[in-house]
Tab-separated table of C-alpha atoms in Angstrom:
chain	number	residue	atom	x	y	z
A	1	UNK	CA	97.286	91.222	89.908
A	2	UNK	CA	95.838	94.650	89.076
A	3	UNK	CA	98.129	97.690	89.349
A	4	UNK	CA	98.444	101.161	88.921
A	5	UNK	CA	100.635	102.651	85.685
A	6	UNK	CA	102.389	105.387	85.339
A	7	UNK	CA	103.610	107.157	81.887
A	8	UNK	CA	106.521	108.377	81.321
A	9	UNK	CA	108.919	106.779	83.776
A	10	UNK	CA	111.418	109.633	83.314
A	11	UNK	CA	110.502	113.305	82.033
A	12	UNK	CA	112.857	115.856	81.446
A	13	UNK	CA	111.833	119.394	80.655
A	14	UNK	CA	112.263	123.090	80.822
A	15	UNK	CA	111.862	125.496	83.182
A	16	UNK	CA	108.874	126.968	82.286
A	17	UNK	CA	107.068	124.359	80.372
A	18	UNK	CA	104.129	122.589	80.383
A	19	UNK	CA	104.564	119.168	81.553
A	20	UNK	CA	101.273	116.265	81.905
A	21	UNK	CA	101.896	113.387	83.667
A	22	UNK	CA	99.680	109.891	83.214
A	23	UNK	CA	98.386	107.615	85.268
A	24	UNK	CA	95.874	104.457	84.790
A	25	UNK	CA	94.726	103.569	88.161
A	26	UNK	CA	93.396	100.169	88.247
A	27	UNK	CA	90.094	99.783	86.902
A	28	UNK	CA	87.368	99.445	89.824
A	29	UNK	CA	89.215	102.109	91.663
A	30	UNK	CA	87.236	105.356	92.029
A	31	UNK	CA	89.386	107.428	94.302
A	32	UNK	CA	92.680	109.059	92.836
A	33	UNK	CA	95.638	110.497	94.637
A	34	UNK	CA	99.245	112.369	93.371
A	35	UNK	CA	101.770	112.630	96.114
A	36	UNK	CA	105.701	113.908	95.063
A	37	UNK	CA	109.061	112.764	96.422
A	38	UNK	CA	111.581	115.096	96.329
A	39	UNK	CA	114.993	113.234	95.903
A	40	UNK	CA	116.286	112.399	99.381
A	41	UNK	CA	112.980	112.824	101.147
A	42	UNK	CA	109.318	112.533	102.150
A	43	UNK	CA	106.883	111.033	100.020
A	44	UNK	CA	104.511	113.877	100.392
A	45	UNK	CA	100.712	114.565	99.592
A	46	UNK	CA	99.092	116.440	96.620
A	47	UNK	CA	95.757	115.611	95.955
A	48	UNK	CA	92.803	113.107	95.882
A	49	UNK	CA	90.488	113.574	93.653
A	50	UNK	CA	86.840	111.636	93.377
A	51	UNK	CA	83.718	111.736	91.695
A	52	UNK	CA	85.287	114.135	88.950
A	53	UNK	CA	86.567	116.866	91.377
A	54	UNK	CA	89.310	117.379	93.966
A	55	UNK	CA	88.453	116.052	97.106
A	56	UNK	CA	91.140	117.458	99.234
A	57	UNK	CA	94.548	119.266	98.022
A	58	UNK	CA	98.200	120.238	100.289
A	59	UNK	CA	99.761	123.655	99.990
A	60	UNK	CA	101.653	121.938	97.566
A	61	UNK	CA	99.100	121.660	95.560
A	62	UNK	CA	99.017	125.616	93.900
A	63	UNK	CA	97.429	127.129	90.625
A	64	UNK	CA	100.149	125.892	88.645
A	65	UNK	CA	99.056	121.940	89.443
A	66	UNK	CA	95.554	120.530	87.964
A	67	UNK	CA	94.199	117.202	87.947
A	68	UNK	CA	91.610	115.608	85.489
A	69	UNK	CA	90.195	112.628	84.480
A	70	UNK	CA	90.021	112.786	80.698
A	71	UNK	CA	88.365	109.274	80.031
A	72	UNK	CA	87.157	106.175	81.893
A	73	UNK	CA	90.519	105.062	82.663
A	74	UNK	CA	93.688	107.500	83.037
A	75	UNK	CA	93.905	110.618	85.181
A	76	UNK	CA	96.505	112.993	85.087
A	77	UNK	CA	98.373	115.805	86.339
A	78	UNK	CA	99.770	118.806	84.884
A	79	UNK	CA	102.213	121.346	85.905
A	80	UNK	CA	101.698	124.436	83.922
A	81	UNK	CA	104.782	126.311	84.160
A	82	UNK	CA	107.502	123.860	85.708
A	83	UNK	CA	110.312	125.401	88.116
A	84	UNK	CA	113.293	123.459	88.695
A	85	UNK	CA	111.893	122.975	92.708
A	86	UNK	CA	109.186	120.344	90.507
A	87	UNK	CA	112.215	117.713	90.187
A	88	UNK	CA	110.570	115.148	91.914
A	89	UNK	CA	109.293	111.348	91.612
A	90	UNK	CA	105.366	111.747	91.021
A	91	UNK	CA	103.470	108.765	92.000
A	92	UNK	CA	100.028	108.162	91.637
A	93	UNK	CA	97.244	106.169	93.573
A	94	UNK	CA	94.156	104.612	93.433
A	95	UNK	CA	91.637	103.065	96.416
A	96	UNK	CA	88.086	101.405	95.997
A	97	UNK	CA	87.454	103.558	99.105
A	98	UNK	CA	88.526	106.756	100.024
A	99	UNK	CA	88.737	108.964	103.552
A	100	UNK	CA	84.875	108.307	104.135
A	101	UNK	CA	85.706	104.898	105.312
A	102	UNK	CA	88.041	103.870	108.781
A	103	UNK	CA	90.345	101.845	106.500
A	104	UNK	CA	91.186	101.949	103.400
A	105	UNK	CA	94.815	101.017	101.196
A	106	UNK	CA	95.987	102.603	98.581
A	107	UNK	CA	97.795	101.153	95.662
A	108	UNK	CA	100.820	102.935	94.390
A	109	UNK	CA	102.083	103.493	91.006
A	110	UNK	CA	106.036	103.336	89.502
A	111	UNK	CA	106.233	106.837	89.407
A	112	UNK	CA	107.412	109.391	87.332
A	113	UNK	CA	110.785	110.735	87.239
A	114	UNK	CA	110.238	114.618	86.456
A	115	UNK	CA	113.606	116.527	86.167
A	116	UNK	CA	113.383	120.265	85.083
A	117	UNK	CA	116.519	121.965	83.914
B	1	UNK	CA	103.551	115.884	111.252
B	2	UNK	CA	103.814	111.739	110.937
B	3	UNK	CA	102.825	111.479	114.267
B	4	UNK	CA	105.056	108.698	114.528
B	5	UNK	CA	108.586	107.821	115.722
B	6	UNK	CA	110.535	105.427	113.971
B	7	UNK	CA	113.745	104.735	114.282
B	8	UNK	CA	116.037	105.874	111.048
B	9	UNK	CA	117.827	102.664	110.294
B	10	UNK	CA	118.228	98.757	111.268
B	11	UNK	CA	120.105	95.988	109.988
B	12	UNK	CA	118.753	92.282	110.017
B	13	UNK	CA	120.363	89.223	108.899
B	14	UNK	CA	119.091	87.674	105.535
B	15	UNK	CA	116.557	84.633	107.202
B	16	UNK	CA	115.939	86.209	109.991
B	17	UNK	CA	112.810	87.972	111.672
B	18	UNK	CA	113.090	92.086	111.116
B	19	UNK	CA	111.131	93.330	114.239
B	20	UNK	CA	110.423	97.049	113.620
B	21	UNK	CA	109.254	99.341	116.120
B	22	UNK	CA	107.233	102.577	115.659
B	23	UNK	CA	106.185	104.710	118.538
B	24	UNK	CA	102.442	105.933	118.460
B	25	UNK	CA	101.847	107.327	122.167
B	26	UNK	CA	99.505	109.882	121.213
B	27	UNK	CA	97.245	107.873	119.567
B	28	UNK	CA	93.362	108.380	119.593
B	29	UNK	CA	90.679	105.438	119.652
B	30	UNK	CA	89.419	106.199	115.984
B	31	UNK	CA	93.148	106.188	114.927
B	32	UNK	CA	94.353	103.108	113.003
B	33	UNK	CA	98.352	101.730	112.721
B	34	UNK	CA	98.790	101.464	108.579
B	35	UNK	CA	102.880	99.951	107.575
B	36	UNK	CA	103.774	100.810	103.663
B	37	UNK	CA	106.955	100.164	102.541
B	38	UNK	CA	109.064	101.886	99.586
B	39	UNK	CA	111.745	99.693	98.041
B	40	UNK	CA	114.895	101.860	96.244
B	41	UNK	CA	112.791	104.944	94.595
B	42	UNK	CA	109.399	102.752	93.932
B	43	UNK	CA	106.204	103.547	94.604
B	44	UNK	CA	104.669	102.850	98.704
B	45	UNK	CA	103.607	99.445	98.864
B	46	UNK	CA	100.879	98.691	101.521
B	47	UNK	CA	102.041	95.962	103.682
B	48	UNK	CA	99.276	95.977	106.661
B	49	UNK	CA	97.368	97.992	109.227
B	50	UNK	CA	95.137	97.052	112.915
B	51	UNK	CA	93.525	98.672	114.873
B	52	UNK	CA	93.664	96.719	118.634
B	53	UNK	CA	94.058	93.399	117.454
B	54	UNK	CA	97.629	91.763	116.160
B	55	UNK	CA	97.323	91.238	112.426
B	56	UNK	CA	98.796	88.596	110.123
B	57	UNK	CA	98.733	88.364	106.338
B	58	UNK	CA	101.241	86.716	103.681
B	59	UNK	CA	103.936	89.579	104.077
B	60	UNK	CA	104.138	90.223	107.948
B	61	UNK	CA	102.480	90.484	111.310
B	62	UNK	CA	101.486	93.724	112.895
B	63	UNK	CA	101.679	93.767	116.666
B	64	UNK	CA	100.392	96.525	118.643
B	65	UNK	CA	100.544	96.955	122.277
B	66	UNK	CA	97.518	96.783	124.400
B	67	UNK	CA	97.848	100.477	125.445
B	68	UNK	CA	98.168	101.050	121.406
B	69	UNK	CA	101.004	103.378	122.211
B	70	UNK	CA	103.052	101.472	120.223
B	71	UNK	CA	103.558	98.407	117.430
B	72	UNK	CA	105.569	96.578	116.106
B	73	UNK	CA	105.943	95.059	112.216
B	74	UNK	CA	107.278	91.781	111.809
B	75	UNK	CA	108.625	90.449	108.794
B	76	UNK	CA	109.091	86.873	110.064
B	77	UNK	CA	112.050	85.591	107.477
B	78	UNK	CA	113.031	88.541	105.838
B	79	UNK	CA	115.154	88.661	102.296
B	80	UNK	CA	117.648	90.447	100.533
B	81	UNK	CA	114.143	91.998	98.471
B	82	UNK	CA	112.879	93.127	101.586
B	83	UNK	CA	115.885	96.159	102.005
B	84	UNK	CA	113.666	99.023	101.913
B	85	UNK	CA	112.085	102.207	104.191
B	86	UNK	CA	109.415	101.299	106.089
B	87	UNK	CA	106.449	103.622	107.047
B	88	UNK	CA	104.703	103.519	110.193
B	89	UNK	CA	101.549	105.885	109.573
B	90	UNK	CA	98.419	106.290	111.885
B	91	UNK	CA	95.217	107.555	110.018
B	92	UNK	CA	91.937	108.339	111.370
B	93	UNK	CA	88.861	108.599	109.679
B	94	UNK	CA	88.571	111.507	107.092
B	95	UNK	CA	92.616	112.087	106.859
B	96	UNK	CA	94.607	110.919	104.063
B	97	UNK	CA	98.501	109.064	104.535
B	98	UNK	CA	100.920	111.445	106.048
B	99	UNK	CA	104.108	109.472	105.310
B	100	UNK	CA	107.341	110.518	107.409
B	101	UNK	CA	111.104	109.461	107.081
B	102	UNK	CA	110.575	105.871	108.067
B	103	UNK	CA	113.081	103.594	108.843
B	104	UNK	CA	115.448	102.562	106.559
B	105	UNK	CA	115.999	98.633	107.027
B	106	UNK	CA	118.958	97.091	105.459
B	107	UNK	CA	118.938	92.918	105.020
B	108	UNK	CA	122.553	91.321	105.112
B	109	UNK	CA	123.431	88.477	103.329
């Protein structure tokens, strides 16, 4: 069964780095979501992202976050200058449809475990 | 805002059926009932979703009142592998997941 991966499982950096975060959503999927879980509590909403642009973004979702789709197949997120309020799980999604249609599921990665220090 | 009320936590014996309830009374027509579930610190899995109709697939039965205030997710024989937080989201057309706290269901041996 096809399924969304997620690279690295665990990420440790510094405060103030640069961190990118991968994601291969599975392969006939054309709509592409981050959300964050900060230890102990909501899975929360950070972007979707279709047809090579942002489709809709949270507060969350400031000038230090981007999202791109390098190639045919992974899409990523980076964090330009991490603060230690980034430890989170990161997880990413994919959907054959996206908000345009009534229904729709999306398929979540393993995450990524993104500590900052 | 979820939207939703669920209830934090239930236990259910291992074998079982887990019946749990999510509160949806302000509910609009357009508005379907989705159920994702996140085992330990995994991603959401999708489980099911209706709109008016009771729904059954391979994992569990969605039942939603005829008023749609309300519904109910049934996992008819449930296992130790099914101990996880269950999300009861409502999403209209145009709006992405909002996930809340869920409820946290615990299977006993």
């Amino acid at each position: 069964e096809p399924e969304v991966t997620q690279t690295p499982s665990h990420q440790v950096t510094q405060m103030g780095q640069e961190v990118i975060l991968h994601c291969v959503p599975i392969s006939n999927h054309l709509y592409f979501y981050w959300y964050r879980q900060i230890l102990g509590q909501k899975v929360e909403f950070l972007v979707s992202f279709y047809n090579n642009e942002i489709s809709e973004k949270s507060e969350i979702f400031d000038d230090q976050f981007s999202v791109e789709r390098p190639d045919g197949s992974n899409f990523t997120l980076k964090i330009r200058s991490t603060k230690l309020e980034d430890s989170a799980m990161y997880f990413c999604a994919s959907s054959d449809r996206g908000t345009g249609r009534t229904t729709y599921e999306q398929y979540f990665g393993p995450g990524t475990r993104l500590t900052v220090t | 805002d979820a939207k939703t009320t669920q209830p934090p936590s239930m236990d259910c014996a291992e074998g079982r059926a887990a019946n749990l309830p999510c509160n949806h009374s302000t509910i609009s027509g357009n508005e379907y009932v989705y159920w994702y579930r996140q085992i330990h610190s995994q991603g959401p899995q999708y489980i099911i979703h209706g709109l008016k109709n009771n729904e059954t697939n391979e994992m569990a039965s969605l039942i939603i009142t005829e008023d749609r205030k309300s519904s109910t997710l049934i996992l008819p024989h449930a296992t130790l592998r099914d101990t996880a937080v269950y999300y009861c989201i409502r999403k209209d057309y145009g709006q992405n997941f909002v996930f809340g706290p869920g409820t946290r269901l615990s299977v006993l041996p």
